[in-house]
Tab-separated table of C-alpha atoms and ligand atoms in Angstrom:
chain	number	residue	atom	x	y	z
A	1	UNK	CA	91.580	121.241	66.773
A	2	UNK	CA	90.239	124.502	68.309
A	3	UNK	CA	92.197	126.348	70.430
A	4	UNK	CA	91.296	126.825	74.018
A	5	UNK	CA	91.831	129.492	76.757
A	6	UNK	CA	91.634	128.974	80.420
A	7	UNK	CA	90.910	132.321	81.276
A	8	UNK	CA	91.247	134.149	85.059
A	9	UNK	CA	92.252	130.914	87.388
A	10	UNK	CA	94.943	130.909	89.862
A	11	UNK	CA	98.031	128.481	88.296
A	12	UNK	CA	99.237	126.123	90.728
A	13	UNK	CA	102.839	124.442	88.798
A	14	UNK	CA	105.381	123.790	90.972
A	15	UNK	CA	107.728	122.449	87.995
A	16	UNK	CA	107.309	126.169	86.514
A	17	UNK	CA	107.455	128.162	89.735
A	18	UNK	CA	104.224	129.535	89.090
A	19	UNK	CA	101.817	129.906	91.734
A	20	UNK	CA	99.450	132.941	90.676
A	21	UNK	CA	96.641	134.572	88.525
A	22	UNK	CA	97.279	133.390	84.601
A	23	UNK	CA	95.853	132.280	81.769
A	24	UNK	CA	96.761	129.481	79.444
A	25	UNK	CA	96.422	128.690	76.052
A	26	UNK	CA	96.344	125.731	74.693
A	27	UNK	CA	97.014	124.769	70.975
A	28	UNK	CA	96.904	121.215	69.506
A	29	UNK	CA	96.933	119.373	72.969
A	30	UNK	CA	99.822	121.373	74.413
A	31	UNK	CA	100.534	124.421	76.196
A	32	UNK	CA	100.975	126.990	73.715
A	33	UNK	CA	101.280	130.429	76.624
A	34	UNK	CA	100.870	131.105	80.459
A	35	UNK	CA	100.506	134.981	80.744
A	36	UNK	CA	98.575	137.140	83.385
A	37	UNK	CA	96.197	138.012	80.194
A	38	UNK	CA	96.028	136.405	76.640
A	39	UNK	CA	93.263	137.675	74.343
A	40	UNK	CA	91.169	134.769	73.258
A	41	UNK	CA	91.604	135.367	69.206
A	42	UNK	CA	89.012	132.914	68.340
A	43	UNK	CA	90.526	130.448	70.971
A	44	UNK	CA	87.379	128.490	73.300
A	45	UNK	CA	87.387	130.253	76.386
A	46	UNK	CA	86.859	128.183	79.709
A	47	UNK	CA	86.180	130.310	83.063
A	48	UNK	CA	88.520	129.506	85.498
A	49	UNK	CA	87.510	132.783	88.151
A	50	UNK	CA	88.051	131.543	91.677
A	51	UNK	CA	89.685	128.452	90.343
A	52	UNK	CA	92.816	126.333	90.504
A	53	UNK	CA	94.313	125.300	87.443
A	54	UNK	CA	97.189	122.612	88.403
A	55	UNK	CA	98.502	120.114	86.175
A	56	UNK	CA	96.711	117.018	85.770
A	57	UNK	CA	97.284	114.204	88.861
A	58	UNK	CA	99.172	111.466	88.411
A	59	UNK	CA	98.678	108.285	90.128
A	60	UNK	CA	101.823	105.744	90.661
A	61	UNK	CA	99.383	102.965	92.103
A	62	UNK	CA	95.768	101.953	90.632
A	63	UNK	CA	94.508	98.501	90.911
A	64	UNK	CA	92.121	98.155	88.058
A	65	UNK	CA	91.435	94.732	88.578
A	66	UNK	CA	91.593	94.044	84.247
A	67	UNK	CA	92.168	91.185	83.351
A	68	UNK	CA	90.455	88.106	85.826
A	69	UNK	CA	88.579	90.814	88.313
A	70	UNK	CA	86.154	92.684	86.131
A	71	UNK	CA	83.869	92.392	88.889
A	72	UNK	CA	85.789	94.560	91.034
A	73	UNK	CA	87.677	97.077	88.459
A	74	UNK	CA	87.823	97.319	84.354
A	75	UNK	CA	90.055	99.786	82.712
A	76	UNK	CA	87.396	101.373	81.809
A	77	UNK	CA	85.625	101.805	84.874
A	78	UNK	CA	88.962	102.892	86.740
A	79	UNK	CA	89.926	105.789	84.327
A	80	UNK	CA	86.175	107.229	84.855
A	81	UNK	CA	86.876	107.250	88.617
A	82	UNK	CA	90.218	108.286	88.158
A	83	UNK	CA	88.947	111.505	85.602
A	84	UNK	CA	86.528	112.246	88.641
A	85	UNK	CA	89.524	112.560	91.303
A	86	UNK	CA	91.374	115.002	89.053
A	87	UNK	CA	93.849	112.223	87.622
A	88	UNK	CA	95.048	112.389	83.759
A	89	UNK	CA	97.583	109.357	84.356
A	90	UNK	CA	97.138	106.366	86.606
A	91	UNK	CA	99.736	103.518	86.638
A	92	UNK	CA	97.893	99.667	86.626
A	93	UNK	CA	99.549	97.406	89.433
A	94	UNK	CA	100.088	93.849	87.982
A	95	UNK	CA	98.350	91.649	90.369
A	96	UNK	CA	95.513	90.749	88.088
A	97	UNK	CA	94.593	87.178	87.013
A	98	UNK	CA	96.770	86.823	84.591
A	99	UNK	CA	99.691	88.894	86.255
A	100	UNK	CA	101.368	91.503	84.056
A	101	UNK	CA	104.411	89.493	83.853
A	102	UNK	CA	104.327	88.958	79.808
A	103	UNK	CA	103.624	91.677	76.290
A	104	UNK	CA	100.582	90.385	75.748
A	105	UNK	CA	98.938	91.902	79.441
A	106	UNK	CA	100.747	94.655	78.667
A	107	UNK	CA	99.436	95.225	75.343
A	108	UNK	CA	95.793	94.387	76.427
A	109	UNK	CA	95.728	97.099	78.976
A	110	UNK	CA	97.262	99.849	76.677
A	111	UNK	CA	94.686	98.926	74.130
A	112	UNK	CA	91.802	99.175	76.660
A	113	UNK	CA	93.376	102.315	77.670
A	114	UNK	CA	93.298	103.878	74.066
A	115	UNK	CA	89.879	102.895	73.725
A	116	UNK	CA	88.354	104.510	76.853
A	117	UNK	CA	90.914	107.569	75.669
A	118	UNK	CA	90.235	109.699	78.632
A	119	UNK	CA	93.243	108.976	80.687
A	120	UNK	CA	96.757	107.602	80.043
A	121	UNK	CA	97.155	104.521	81.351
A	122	UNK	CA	100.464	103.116	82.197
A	123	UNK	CA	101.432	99.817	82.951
A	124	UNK	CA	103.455	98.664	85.902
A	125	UNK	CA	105.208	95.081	85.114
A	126	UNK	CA	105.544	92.264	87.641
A	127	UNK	CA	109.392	91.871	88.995
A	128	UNK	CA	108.810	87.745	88.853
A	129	UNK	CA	106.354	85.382	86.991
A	130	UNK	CA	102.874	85.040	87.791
A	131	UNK	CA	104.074	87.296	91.285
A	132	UNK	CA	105.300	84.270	92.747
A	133	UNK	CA	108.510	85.581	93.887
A	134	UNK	CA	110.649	82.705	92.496
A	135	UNK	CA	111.367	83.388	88.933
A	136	UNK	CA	112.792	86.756	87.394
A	137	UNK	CA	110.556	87.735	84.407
A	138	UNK	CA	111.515	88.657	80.912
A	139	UNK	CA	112.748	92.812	82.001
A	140	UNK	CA	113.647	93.359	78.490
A	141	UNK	CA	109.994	92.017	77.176
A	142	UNK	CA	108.086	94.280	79.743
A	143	UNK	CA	110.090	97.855	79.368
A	144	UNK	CA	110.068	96.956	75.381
A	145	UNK	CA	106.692	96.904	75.642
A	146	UNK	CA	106.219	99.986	77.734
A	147	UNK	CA	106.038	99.193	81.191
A	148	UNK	CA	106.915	102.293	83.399
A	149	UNK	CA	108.325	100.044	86.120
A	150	UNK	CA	107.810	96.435	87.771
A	151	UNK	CA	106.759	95.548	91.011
A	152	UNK	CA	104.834	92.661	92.674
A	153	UNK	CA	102.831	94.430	94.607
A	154	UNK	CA	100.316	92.583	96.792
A	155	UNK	CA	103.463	91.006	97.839
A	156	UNK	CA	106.623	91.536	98.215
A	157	UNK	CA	110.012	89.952	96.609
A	158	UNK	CA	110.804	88.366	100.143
A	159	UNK	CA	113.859	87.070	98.150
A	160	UNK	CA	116.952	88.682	98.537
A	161	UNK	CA	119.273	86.961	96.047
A	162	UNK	CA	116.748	87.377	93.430
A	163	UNK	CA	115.845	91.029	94.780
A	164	UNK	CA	119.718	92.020	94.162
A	165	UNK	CA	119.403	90.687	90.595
A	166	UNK	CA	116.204	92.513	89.685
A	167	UNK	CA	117.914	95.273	90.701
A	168	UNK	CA	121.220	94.901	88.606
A	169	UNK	CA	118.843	94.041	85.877
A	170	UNK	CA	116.195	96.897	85.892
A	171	UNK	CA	119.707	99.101	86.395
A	172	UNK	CA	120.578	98.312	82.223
A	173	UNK	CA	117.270	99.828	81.875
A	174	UNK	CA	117.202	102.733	84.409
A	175	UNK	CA	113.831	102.149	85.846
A	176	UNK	CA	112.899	101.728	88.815
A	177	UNK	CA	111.250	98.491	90.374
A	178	UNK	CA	108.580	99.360	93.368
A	179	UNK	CA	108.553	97.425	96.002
A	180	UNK	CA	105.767	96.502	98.729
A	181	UNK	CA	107.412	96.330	101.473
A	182	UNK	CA	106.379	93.386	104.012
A	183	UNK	CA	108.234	90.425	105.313
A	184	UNK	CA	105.974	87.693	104.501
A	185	UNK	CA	106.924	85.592	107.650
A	186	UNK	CA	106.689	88.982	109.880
A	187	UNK	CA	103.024	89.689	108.242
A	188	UNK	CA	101.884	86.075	107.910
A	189	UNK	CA	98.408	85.858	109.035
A	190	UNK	CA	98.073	89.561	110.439
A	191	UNK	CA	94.713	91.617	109.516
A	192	UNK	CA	95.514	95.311	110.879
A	193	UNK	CA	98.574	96.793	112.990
A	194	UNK	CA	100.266	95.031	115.715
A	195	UNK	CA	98.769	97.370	118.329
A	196	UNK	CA	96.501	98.613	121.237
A	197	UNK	CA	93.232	97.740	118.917
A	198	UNK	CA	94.557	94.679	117.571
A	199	UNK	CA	94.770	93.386	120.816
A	200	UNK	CA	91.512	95.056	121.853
A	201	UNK	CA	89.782	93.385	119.060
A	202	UNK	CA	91.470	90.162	119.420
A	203	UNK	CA	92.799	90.583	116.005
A	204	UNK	CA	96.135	89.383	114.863
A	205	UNK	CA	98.139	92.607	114.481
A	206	UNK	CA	100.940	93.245	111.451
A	207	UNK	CA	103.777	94.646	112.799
A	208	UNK	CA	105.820	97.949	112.233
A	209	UNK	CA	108.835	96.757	111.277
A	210	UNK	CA	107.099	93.995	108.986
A	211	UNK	CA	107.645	96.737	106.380
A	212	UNK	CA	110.775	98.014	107.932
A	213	UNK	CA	113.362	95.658	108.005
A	214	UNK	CA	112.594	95.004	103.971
A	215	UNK	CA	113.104	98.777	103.357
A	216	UNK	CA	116.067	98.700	105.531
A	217	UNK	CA	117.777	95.344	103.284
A	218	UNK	CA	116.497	97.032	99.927
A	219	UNK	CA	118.331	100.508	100.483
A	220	UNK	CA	121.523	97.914	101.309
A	221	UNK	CA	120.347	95.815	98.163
A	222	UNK	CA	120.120	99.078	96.134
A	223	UNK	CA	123.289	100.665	97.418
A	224	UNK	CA	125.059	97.063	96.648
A	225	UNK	CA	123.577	97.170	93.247
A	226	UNK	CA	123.415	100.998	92.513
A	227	UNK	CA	119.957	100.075	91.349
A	228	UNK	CA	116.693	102.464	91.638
A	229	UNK	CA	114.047	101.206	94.257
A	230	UNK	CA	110.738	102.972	95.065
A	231	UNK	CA	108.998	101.598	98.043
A	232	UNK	CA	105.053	101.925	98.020
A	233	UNK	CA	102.633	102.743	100.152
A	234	UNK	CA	104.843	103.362	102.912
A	235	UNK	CA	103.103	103.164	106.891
A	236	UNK	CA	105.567	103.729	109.689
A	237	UNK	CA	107.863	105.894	110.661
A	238	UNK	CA	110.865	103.501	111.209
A	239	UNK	CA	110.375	103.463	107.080
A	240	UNK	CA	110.296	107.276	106.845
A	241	UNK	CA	113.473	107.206	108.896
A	242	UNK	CA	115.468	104.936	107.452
A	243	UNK	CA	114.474	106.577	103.776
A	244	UNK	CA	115.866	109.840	105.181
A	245	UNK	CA	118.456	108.505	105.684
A	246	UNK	CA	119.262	106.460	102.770
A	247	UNK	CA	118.553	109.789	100.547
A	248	UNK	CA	121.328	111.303	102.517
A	249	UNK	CA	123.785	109.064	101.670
A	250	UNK	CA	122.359	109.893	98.093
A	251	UNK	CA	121.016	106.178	97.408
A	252	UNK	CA	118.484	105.904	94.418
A	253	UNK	CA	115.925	105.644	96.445
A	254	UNK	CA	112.069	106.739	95.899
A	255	UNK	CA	109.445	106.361	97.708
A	256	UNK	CA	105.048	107.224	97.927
A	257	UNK	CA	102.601	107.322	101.018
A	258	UNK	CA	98.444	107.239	100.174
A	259	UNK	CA	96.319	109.599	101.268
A	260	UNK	CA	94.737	107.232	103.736
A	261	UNK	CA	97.817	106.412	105.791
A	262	UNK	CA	98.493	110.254	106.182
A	263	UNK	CA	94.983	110.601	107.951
A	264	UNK	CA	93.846	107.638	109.684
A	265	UNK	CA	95.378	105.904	112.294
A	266	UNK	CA	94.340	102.007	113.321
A	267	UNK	CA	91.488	103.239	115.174
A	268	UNK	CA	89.565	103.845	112.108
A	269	UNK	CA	89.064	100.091	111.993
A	270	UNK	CA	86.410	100.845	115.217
A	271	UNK	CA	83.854	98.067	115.256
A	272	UNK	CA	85.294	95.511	112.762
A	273	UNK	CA	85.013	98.046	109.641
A	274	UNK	CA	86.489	96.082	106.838
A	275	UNK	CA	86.644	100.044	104.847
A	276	UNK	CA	89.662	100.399	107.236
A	277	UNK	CA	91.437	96.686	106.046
A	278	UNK	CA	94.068	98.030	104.199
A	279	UNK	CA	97.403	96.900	103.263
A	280	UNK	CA	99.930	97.747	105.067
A	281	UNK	CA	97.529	98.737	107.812
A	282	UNK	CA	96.562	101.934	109.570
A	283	UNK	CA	99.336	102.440	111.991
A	284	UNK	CA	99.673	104.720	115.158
A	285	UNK	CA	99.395	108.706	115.325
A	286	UNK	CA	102.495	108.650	115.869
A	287	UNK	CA	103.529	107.146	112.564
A	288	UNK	CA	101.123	109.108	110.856
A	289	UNK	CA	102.893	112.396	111.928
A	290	UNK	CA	106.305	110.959	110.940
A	291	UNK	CA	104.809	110.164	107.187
A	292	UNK	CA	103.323	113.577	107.190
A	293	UNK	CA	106.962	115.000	108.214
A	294	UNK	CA	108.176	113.004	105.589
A	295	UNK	CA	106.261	114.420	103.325
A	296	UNK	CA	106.894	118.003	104.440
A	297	UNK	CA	110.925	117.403	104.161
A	298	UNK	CA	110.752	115.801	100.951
A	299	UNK	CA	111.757	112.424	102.213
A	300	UNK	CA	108.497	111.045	100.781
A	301	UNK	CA	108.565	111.957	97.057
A	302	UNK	CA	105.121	111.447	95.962
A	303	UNK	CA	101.111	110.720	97.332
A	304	UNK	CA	99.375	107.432	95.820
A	305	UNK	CA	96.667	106.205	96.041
A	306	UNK	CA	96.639	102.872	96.300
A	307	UNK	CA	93.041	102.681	94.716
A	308	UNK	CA	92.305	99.192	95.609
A	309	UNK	CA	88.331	98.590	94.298
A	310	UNK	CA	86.626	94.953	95.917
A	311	UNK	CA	83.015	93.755	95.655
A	312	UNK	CA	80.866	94.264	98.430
A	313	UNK	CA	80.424	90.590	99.118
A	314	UNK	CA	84.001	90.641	99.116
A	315	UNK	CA	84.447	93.230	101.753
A	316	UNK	CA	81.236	92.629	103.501
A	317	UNK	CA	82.664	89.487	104.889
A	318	UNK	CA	84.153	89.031	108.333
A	319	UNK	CA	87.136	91.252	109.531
A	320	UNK	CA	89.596	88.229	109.135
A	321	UNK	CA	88.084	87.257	105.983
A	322	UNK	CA	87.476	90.587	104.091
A	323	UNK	CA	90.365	91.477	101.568
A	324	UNK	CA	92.363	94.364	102.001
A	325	UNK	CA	91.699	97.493	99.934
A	326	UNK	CA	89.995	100.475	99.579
A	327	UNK	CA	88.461	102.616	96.241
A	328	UNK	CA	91.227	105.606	96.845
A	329	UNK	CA	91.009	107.594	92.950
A	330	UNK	CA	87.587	109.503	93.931
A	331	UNK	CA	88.491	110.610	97.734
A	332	UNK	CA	92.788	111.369	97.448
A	333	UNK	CA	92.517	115.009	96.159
A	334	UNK	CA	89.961	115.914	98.786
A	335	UNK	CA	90.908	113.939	101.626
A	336	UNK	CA	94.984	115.448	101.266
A	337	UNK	CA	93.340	118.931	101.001
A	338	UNK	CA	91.357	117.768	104.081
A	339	UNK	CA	93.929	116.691	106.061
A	340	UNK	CA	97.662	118.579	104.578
A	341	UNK	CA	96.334	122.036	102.746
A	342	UNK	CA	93.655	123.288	105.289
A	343	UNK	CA	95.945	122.854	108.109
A	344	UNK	CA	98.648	124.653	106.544
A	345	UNK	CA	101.039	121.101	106.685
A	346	UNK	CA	101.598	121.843	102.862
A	347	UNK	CA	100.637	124.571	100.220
A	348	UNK	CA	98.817	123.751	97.187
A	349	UNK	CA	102.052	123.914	95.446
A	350	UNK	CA	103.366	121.347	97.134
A	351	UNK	CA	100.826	119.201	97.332
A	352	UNK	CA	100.396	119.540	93.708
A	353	UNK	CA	103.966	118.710	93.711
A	354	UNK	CA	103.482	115.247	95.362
A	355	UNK	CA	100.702	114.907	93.181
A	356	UNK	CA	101.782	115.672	89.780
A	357	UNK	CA	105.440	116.802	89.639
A	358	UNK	CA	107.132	114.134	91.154
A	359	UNK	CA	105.323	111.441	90.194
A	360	UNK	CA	105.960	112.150	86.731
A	361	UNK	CA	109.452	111.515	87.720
A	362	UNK	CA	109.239	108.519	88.544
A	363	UNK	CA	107.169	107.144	85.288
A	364	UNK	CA	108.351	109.735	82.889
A	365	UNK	CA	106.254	110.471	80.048
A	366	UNK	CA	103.203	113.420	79.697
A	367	UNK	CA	102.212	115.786	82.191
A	368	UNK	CA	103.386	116.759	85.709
A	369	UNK	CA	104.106	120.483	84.498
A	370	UNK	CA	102.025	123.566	82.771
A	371	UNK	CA	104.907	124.847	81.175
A	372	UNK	CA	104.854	126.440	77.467
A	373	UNK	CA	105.139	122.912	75.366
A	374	UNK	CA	104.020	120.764	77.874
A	375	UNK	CA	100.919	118.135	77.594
A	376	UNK	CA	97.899	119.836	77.912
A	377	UNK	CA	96.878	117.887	80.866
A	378	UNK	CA	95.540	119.840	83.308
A	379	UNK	CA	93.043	119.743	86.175
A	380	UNK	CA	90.591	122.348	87.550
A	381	UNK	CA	89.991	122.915	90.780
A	382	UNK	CA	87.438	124.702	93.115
A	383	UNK	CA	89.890	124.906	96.225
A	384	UNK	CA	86.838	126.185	98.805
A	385	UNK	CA	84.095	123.853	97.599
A	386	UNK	CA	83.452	120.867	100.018
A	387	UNK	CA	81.552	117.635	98.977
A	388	UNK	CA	80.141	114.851	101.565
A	389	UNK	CA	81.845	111.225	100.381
A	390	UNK	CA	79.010	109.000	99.494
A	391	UNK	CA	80.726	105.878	98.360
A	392	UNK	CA	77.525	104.504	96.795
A	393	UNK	CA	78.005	107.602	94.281
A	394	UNK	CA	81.479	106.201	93.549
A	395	UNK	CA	81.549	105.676	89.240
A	396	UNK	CA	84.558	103.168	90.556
A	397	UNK	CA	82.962	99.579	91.279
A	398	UNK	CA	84.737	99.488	94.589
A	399	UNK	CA	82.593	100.907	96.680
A	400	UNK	CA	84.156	100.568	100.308
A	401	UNK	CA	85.771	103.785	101.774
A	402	UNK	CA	86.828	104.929	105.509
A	403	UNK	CA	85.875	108.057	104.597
A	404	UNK	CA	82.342	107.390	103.517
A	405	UNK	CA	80.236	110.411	105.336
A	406	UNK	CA	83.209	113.035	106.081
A	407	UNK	CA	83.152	116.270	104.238
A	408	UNK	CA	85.873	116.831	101.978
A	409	UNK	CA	87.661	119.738	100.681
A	410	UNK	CA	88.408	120.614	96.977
A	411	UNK	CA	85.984	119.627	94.114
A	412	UNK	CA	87.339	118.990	90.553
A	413	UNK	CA	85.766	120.992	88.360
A	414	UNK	CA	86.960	120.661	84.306
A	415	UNK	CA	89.742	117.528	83.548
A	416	UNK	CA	91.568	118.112	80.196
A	417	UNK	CA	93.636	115.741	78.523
A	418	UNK	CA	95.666	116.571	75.824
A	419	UNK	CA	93.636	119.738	75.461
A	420	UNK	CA	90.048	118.647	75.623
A	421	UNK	CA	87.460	118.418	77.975
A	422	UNK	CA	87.336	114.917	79.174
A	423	UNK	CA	85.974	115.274	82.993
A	424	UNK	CA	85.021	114.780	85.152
B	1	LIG	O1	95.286	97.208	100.484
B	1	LIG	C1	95.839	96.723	99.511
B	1	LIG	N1	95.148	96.186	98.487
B	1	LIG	N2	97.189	96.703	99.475
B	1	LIG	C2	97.870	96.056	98.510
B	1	LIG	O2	99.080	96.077	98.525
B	1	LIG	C3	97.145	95.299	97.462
B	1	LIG	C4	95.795	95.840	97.272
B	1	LIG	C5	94.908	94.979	96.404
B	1	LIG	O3	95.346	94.582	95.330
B	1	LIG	O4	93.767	94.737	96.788
């Protein structure tokens, strides 16, 4: 395997500290030196003038749809979308048809992950059988088999009994178990947020604390059980609060925002636009500052993107009818440079941070870092370059966005995964 040199980019690694001209060599898939000037001795060079070289993204939260959806997502499909956005890891979500809730799902997705080879694909587990929420699954079966963590995302364990138990059992194997966050009676029938434009619209709103008062039992639950929870795709700021909070009274407690709730509010949903039906919804400015200030105090560990591809038929259907879900993989570097970097909310090194570092810390494994040793996973980025999102371009078959036509910040330029060139 030849060896390659990034050569005169600016290294963005917040793991390493390093945040400056360097280049890097890489050696057999890893990082081999990160000096201001290595001569290339034969080594491949790559021309990184101008660029940003950050470790390779890492996404806690992809819906690929594989197996029962291939319409909407395959493995294969997701990882090409997910090279595009910059990502060298994405995490599948187990609400496929079969759920992830036994080896063999497991198995079938880490095969079809080997054999597209591009990106590593890990698998989240589902906390109860077929997602039902009434039966524990086998804990010892899924983590055996490599699951990173279990959740039943799509819906949440409403269940608290059987919530405390997952957590005492996922505790034996010190992993965490993510939990979507929405009190099914609270939610039942609701389409968007509870709010001034549900009302408007005459559309039956999903209220704040919906997702609140399940964060608020879970950080009891987990400081009950001394178990690890990570709550997705977090919305409003009564969540960001009561995180703070909990991660003061040094709870295991974790938690991810998507790059959609930290720059659209509810009124993105307009005219009936299905690209805005998203679960939980789009809330109120004022909870998008709070996750933003979550983010900026480090109560909110890590950006996901919930990529969550549909058909068009699908989502071309009535606002009440239309799924929730948006294709996130292609748009989440650009739209947090968009809305967090150019403002000056967060530096590239933390947003690399929340995009790399952390969530490697959740999943362990590869990547997250461009230290001497590491994975050679690494992304590279034009920070300047802007792009216009054209969701009909989108290599992901989900091709619904709320931020088709805006112009986006940040282009990725050169994906590498374990050393060589595989994107975008
Ligand atoms: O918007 C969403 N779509 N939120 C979820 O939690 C599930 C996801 C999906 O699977 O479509």
């Amino acid at each position: 395997m030849a060896k390659v040199l990034i050569k005169g980019g600016h290294v963005v690694d917040p793991a390493s500290g390093r945040d400056g001209r360097s280049d890097i060599l890489i050696d057999r898939g890893k990082i081999a030196a990160v000096q201001p000037s290595i001569p290339a001795n034969g080594a491949k060079p790559l021309d990184a003038t101008g660029k940003l070289v950050v470790p390779g993204l890492i996404d806690l939260h992809t819906h690929l749809r594989e197996p029962g959806r291939e319409d909407k997502e395959t493995v294969e499909t997701g990882c090409a979308a997910a090279l595009r956005g910059g990502f060298t890891t994405i995490c599948a979500m187990p609400n496929t048809t079969p759920a992830i809730d036994h080896r063999g799902v497991v198995d079938l997705i880490h095969q079809e992950g080997r054999r597209c080879g591009s990106v590593s694909v890990r698998v989240v587990g589902a906390i109860t059988r077929g997602r039902l929420g009434k039966e524990l699954t086998d804990f010892g079966e899924l983590f055996d088999a490599g699951c990173v963590a279990l959740s039943d995302d799509g819906d949440a364990v409403s269940d608290g009994f059987l919530m405390r138990r997952a957590l005492e059992y996922a505790k034996v194997f010190n992993r965490p178990l993510i939990q979507h966050a929405e009190d099914p009676q609270l939610a039942a029938g609701g389409v968007m947020h509870e709010g001034l434009v549900s009302t408007t619209l005459g559309l039956r709103g999903i209220p704040s604390e919906a997702e609140s008062v399940l964060v608020a039992r879970d950080i009891a639950l987990a400081e009950l059980t001394g178990g690890w929870i990570h709550f997705a795709h977090l919305s409003s700021e009564g969540s960001v609060e009561l995180i703070r909070q909990a991660k003061r009274r040094g709870l295991r407690v974790t938690c991810e925002v998507t790059p959609h709730h930290l720059s659209l509010t509810h009124e993105a949903v307009g005219e009936f636009d299905t690209s805005a039906k998203v679960n939980p919804p789009l809330r109120t400015e004022q909870d998008r500052l709070a996750l933003i200030e979550g983010l900026r105090d480090g109560t909110i560990d890590c950006i996901a993107t919930d990529h969550a591809p549909h058909t068009d038929w699908e989502k071309e259907a009535d606002f009440d009818s239309a799924p929730f879900g948006i294709s996130g993989l292609e748009t989440a570097l650009g739209v947090c440079v968009t809305t967090l970097v150019e403002p000056g909310l967060l530096t590239w090194s933390q947003l690399i941070g929340k995009l790399s570092m952390n969530p490697v810390k959740i999943v362990g494994g590869d990547g997250g870092t461009l230290s001497v040793g590491a994975a050679a996973d690494i992304a590279v980025i034009d920070p300047t370059a802007t792009w216009t999102v054209d969701p009909k371009q989108f290599i992901s078959k989900g091709r619904h966005s709320p931020f088709a036509g805006r112009t986006l910040a940040g282009v990725v330029v050169k994906v590498l995964r374990h050393g060589v060139e595989v994107g975008p």
